[in-house]
Short mmCIF file of C-alpha atoms and ligand atoms in Angstrom, two decimals:
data_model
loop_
_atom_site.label_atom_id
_atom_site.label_comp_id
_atom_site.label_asym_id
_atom_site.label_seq_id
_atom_site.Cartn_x
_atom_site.Cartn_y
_atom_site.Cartn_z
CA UNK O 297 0.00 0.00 0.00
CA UNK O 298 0.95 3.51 -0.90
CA UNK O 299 0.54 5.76 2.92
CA UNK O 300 1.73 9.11 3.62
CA UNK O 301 3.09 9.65 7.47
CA UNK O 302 2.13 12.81 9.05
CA UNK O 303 4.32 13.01 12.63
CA UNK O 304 6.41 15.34 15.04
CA UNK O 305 9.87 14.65 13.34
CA UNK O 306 11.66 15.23 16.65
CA UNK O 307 12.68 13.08 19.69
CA UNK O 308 9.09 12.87 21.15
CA UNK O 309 7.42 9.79 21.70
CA UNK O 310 4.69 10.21 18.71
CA UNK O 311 7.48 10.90 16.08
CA UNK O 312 9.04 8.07 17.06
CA UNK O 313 6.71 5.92 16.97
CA UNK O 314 5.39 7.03 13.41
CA UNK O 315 9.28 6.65 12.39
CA UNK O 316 10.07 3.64 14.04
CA UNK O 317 6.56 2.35 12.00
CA UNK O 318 7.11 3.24 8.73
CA UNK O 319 10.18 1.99 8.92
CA UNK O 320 8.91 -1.71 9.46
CA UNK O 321 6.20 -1.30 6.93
CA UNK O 322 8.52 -0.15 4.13
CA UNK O 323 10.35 -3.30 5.30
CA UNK O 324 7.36 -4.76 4.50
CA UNK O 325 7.11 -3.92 0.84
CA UNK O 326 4.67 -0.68 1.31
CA UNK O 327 5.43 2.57 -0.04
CA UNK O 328 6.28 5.07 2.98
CA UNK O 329 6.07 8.76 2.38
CA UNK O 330 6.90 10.98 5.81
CA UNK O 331 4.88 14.67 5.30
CA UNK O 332 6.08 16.71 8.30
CA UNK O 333 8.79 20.40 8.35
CA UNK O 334 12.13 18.34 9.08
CA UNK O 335 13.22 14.82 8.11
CA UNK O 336 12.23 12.79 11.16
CA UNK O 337 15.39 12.23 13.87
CA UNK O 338 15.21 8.66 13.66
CA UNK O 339 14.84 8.33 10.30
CA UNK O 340 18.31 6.71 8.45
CA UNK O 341 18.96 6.59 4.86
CA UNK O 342 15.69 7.40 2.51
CA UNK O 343 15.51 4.52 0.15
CA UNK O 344 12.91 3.09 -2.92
CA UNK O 345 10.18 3.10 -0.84
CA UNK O 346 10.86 5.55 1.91
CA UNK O 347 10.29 9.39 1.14
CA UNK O 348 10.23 12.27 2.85
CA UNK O 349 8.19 15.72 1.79
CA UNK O 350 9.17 18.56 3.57
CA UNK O 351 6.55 20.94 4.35
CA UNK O 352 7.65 24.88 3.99
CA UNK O 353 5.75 27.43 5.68
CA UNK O 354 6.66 30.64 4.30
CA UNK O 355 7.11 33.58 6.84
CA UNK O 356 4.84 36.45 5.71
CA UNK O 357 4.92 39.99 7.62
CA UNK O 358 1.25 39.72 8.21
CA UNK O 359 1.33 36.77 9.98
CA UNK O 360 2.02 36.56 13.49
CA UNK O 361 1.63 32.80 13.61
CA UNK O 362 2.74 30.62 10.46
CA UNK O 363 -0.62 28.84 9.39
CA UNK O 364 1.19 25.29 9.23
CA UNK O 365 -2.07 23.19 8.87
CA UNK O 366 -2.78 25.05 5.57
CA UNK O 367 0.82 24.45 4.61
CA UNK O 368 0.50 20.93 5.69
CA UNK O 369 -2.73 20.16 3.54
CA UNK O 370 -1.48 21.68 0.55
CA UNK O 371 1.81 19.29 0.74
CA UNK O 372 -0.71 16.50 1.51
CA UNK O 373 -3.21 17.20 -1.64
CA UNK O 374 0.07 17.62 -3.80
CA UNK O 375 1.75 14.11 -2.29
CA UNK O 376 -1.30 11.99 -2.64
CA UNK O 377 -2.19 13.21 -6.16
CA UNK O 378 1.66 13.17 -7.25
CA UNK O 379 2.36 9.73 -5.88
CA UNK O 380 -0.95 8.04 -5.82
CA UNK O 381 -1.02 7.65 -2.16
CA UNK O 382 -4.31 5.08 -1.22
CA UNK O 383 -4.15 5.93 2.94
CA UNK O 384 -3.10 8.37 5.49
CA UNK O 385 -1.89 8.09 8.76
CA UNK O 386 -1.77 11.08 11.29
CA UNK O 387 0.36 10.97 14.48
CA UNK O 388 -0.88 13.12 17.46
CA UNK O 389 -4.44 14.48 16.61
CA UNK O 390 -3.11 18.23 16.90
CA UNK O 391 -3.11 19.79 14.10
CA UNK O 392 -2.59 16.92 12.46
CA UNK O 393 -5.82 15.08 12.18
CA UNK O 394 -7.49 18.41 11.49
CA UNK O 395 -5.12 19.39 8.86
CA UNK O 396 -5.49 15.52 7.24
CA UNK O 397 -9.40 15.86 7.55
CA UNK O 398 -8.99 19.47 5.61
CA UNK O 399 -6.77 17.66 2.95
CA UNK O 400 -9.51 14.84 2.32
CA UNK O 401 -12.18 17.31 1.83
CA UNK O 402 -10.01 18.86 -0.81
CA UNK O 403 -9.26 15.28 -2.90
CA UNK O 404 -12.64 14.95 -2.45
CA UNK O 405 -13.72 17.78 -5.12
CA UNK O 406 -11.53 15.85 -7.53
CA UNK O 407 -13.27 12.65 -6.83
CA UNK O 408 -10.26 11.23 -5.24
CA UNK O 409 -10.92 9.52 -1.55
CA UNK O 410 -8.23 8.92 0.86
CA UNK O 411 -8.73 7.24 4.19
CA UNK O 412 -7.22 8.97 7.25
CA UNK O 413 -6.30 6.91 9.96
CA UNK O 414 -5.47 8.83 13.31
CA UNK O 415 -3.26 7.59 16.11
CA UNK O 416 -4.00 9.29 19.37
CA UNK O 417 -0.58 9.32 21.71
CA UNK O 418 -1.40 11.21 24.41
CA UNK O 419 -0.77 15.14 25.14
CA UNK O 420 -2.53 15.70 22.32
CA UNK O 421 -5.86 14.23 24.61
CA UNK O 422 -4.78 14.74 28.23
CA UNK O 423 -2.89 18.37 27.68
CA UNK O 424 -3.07 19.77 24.80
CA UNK O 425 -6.61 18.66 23.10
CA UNK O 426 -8.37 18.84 26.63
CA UNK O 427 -7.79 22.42 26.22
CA UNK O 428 -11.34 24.78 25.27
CA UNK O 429 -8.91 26.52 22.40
CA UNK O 430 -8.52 23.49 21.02
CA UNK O 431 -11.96 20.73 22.11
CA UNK O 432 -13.90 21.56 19.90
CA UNK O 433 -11.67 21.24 16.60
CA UNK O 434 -9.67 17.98 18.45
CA UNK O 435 -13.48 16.23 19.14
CA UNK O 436 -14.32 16.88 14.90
CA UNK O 437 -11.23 15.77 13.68
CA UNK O 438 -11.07 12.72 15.78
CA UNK O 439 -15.41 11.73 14.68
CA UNK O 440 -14.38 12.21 10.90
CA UNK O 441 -11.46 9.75 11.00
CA UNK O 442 -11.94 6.49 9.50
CA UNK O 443 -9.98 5.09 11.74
CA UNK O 444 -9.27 5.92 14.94
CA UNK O 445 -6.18 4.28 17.29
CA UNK O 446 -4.88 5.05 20.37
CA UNK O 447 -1.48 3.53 22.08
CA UNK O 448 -3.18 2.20 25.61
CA UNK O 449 -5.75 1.46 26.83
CA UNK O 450 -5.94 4.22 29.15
CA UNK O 451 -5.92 6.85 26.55
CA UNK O 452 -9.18 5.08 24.84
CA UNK O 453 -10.66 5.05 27.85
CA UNK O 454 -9.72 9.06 28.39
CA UNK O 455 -10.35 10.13 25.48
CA UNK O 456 -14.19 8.51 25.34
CA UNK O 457 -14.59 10.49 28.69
CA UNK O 458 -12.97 13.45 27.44
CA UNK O 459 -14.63 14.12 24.19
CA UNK O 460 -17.96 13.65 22.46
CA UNK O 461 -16.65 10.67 20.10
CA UNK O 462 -18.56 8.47 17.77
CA UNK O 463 -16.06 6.54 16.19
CA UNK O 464 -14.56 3.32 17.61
CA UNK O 465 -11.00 3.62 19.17
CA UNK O 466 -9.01 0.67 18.43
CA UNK O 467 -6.12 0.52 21.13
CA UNK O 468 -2.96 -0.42 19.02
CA UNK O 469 0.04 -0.40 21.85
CA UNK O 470 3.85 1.06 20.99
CA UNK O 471 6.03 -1.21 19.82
CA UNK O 472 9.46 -2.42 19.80
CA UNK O 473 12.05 -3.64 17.17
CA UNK O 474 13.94 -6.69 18.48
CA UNK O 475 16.24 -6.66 16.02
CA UNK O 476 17.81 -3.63 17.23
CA UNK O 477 18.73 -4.66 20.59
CA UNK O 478 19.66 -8.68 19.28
CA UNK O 479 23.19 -7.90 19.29
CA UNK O 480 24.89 -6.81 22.64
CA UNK O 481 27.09 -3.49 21.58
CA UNK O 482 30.76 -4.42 21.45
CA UNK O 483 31.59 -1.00 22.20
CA UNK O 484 28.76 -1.02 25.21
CA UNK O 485 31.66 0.79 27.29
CA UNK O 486 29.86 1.11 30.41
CA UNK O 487 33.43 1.78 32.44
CA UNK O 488 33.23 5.57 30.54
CA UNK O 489 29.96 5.82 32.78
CA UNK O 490 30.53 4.81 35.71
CA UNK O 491 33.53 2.41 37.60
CA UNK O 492 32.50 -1.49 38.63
CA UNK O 493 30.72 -0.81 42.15
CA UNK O 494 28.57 1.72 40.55
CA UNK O 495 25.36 1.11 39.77
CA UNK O 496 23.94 3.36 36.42
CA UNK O 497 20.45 4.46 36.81
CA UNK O 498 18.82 6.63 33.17
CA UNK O 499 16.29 8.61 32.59
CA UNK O 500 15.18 9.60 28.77
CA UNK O 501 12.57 12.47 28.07
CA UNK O 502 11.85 15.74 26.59
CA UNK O 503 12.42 17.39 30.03
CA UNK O 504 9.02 18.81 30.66
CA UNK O 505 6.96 19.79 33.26
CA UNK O 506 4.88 16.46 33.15
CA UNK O 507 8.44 14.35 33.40
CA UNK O 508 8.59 15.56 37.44
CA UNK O 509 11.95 15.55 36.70
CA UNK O 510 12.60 17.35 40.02
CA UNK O 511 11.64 13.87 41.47
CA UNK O 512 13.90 11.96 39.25
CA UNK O 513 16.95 13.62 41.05
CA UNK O 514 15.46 13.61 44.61
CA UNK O 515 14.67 9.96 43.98
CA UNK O 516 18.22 9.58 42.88
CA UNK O 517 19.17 11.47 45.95
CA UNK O 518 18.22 8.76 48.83
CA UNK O 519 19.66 5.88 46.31
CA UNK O 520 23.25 7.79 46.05
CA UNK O 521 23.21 7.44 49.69
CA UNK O 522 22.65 4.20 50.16
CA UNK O 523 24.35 2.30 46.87
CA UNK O 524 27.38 3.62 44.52
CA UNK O 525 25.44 4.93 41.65
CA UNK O 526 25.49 7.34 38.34
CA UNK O 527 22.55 8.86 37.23
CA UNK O 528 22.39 9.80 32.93
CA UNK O 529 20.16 12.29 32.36
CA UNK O 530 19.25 12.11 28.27
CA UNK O 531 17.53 14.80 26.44
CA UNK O 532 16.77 18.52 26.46
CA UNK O 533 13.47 20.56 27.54
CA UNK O 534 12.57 23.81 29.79
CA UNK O 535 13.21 21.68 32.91
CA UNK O 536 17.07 20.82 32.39
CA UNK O 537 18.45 24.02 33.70
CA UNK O 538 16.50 23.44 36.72
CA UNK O 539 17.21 19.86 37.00
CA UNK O 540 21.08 20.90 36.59
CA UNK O 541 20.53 23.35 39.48
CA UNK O 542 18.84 21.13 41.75
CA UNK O 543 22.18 18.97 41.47
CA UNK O 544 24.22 21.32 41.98
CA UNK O 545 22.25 22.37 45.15
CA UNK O 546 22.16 18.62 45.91
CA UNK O 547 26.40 18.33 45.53
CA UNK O 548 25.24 16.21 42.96
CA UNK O 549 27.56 17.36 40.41
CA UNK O 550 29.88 14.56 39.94
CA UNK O 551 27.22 12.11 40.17
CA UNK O 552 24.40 13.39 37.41
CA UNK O 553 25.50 13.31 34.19
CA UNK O 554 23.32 15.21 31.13
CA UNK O 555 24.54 14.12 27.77
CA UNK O 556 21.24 16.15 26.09
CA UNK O 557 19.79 14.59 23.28
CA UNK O 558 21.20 11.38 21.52
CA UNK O 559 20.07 8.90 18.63
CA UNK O 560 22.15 6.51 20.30
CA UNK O 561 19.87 5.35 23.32
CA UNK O 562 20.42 1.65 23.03
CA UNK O 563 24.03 1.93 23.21
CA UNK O 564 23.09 4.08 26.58
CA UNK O 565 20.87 1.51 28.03
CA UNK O 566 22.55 -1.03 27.39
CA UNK O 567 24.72 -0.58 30.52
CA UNK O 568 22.02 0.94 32.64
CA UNK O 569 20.66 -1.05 35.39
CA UNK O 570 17.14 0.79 36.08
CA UNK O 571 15.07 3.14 34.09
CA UNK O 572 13.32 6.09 36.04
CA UNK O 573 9.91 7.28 34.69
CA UNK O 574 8.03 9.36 37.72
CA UNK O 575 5.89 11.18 35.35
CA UNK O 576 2.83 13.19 36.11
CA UNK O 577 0.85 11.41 33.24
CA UNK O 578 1.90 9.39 30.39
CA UNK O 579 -0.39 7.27 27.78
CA UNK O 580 1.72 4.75 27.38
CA UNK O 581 5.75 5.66 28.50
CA UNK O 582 7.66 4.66 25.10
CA UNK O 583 10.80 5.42 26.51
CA UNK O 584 10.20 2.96 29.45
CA UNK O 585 9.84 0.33 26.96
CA UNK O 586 12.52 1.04 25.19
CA UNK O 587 14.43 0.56 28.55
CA UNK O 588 12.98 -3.07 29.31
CA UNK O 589 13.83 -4.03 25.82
CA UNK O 590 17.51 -3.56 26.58
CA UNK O 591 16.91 -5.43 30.17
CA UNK O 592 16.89 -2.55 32.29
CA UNK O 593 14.65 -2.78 35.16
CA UNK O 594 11.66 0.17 35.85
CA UNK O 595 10.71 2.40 38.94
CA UNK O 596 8.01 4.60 37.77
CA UNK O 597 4.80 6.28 38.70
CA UNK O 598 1.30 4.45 38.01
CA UNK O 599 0.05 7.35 35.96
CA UNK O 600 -2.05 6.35 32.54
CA UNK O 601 -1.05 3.63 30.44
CA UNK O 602 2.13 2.93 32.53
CA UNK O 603 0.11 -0.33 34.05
CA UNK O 604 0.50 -1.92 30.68
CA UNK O 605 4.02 -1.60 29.98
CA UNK O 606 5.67 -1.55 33.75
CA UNK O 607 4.35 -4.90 35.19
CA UNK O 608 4.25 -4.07 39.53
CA UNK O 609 6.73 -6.39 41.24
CA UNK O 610 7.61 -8.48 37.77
CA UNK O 611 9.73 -5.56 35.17
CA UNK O 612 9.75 -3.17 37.94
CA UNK O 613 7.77 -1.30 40.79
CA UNK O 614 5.36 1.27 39.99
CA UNK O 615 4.30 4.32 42.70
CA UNK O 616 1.60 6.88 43.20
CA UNK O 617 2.69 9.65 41.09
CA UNK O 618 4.65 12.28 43.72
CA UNK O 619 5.84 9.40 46.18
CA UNK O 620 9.73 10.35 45.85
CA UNK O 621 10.14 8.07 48.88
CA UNK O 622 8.70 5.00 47.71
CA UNK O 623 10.15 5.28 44.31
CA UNK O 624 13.55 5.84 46.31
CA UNK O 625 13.00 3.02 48.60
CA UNK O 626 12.43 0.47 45.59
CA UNK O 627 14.72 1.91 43.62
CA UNK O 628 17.46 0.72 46.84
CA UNK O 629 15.24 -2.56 47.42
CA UNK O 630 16.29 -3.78 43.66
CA UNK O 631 19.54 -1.88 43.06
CA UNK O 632 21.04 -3.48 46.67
CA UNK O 633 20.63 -7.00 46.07
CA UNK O 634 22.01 -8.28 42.44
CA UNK O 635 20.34 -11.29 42.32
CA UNK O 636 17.23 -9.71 42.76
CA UNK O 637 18.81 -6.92 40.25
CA UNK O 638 19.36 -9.42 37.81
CA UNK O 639 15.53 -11.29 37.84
CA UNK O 640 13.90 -8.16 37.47
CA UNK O 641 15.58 -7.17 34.56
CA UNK O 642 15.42 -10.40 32.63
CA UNK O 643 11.86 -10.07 33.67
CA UNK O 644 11.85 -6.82 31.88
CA UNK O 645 13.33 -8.03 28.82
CA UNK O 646 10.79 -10.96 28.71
CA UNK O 647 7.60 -8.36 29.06
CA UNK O 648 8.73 -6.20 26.38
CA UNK O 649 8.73 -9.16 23.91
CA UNK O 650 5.06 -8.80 24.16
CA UNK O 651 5.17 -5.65 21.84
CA UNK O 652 7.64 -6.71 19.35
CA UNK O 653 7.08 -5.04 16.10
CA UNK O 654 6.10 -8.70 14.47
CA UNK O 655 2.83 -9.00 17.25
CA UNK O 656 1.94 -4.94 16.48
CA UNK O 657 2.09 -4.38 12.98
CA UNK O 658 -0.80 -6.60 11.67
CA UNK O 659 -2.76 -4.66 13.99
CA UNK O 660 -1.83 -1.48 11.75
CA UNK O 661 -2.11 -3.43 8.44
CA UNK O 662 -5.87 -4.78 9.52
CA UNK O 663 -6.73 -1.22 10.49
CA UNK O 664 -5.32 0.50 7.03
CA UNK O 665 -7.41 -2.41 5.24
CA UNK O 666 -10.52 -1.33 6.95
CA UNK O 667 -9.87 1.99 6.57
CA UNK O 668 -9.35 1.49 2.71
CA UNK O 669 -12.35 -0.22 2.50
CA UNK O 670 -14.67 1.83 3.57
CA UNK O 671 -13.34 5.25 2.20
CA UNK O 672 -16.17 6.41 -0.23
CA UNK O 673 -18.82 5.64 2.65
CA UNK O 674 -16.53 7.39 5.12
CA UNK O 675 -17.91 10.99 6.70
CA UNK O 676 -16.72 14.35 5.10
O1 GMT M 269 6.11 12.08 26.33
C1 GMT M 269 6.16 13.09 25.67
O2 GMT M 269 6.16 14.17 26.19
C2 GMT M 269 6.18 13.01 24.17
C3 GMT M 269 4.87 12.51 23.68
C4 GMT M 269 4.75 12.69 22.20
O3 GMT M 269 3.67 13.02 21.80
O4 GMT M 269 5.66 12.51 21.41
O5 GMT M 269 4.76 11.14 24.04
C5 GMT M 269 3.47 10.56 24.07
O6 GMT M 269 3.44 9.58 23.04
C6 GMT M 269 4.32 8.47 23.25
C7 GMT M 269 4.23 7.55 22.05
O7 GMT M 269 2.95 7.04 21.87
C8 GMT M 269 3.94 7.76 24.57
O8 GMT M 269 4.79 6.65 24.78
C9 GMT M 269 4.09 8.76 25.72
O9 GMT M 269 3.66 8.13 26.91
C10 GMT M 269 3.20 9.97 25.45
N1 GMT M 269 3.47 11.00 26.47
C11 GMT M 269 2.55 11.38 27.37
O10 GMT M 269 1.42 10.91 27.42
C12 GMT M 269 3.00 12.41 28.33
#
């Protein structure tokens, strides 16, 4: 099948995703063109069948915000007609489900009909789209999908409470390529991290407010007290600078290490021993995941989808959302004992087989054939 991508290109969890996906289904043998204002990070090499369009928005004088939907649409009518696309697939309903819906509307008036599918990941629900600026065009864009998916189950069951939907949500969790973390990393040089009795606890995210980063150093506070450890801090947002000052207040200096954003995240976990996720609310917690699937064990909060991925006393222990000390306190319960170290991250390895890309994307092909099938009866 011919499908046009429309994600965040950068290191959030929905671009990644959307990358990561197309990906596997050009490896598949379908055509993948990426629509979006930057090549996506995690995209490699383009090849035969993956493209990328870049959308321009050009600045005008008169315009004190650059109308990027329209921009967006216009690139979409002119990469569907151009290259015969049969389906579209938005990541993170703003504006991108509303800017797909505008697109269809226009093929329409040239008797072309293109199914939209739209993956839901999470902000752009519980933030963003929750927001009265925004309801009202986030509940129509989501009811004239064809298909709708979200990445938990937690997020189906917010968004039905959230918004007025009619569609069906189909809940189509993240995924995971095994094939990237087969091979253990020659150069997995864990002595430039840390020295033998250290431990190395990570945590990956976009560093904002929802993150609580402030209690991913205080958790890492107690455990430095108790057990040898390095914490690596990866990836930049507005909280760094005060996450770097808390350390400093901390004397945490020598101990926190921020190496910013990196492509490289499976060479980093691959000689981390536990993954810190204490966020205020996440749909699903990709990066988490991503963490087990290199065998590194999981303190987190319970906040949305979390539940699914982060299995309570199995991949990891899971806390009310704020509870610094009990995070701590399991954090030292699995970091002190190795055996126990050890079980819990094997444990962690085995749950994230679950998602491997081979059980998830059937669920994407089944959904782009029933969105395909139905597109002349679908809703404009
Ligand atoms: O977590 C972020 O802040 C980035 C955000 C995004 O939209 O890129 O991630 C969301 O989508 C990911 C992929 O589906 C999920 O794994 C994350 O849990 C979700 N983040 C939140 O819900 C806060």
């Amino acid at each position: 099948m011919k499908i046009a991508i429309v994600c965040y290109p950068t290191f959030g969890g929905s671009g990644v995703v959307a990358t990561e996906l197309g990906i596997a289904l050009a490896e598949r043998g379908h055509e993948i063109h990426f629509v979006t204002y930057q090549q996506p990070v995690r995209l490699g090499l383009l090849s035969n069948n993956i493209h990328f369009h870049e959308v321009h928005v050009p600045e005008y004088p008169l315009f004190r915000y650059q109308p990027y939907e329209l921009a967006l649409s216009s690139k979409l009518v002119d990469t569907i007609k151009h290259y015969g696309i049969e389906l579209l697939h938005v990541h993170y309903a703003i504006p991108h489900a509303y800017a797909g819906y505008m697109a269809k509307k226009m093929l329409k008036e040239e008797d072309i009909y293109i199914p939209m599918v739209t993956t839901l990941h999470g902000t752009d629900i519980t933030l963003v789209g929750n927001h009265p600026f925004y309801k009202p065009a986030v509940t129509f864009s989501i009811n004239k999908s064809d298909v709708v998916t979200s990445v938990s189950q937690d997020l189906k069951q917010k968004t039905l409470k959230i918004f007025d939907v009619e569609n069906e949500i189909e809940v189509i969790p993240n995924f995971i390529d095994p094939k990237k973390y087969s091979s253990t990393f020659t150069d997995c040089q864990r002595s430039l991290m840390a020295s033998d009795d250290e431990k190395i606890i990570t945590h990956i995210s976009n560093f904002r407010k929802v993150k609580r980063i402030e209690d991913v150093i205080a958790i890492f506070y107690q455990v430095q007290r108790e057990i040898p450890s390095k914490l690596i801090m990866v990836g930049e947002g507005p909280e760094k600078e005060r996450a770097e000052l808390q350390c400093e207040q901390l004397g945490l200096e020598e101990k926190v290490l921020f190496l910013g954003n990196s492509n490289e995240i499976d060479r980093i976990l691959c000689f981390s021993d536990l993954f810190l996720l204490p966020s205020e609310t996440e749909s699903f917690g990709l990066a988490a995941l991503e963490a087990m699937a290199n065998k590194v064990a999981i303190i987190s909060s319970n906040a949305g989808g979390i539940p699914e991925v982060n299995k309570h006393g199995i991949s990891g222990f899971l806390s009310d959302v704020g509870n610094v000390d009990e995070m701590a306190k399991n954090a030292i319960h699995l970091l002190g004992n190795d055996q126990r170290l050890e079980k819990f991250k094997t444990n962690a390895k085995n749950v994230s087989k679950e998602f491997e890309i081979q059980n998830i994307l059937p669920l994407y092909e089944d959904v782009y054939e029933k969105a395909y099938k139905s597109r002349y009866k679908n809703s404009y």
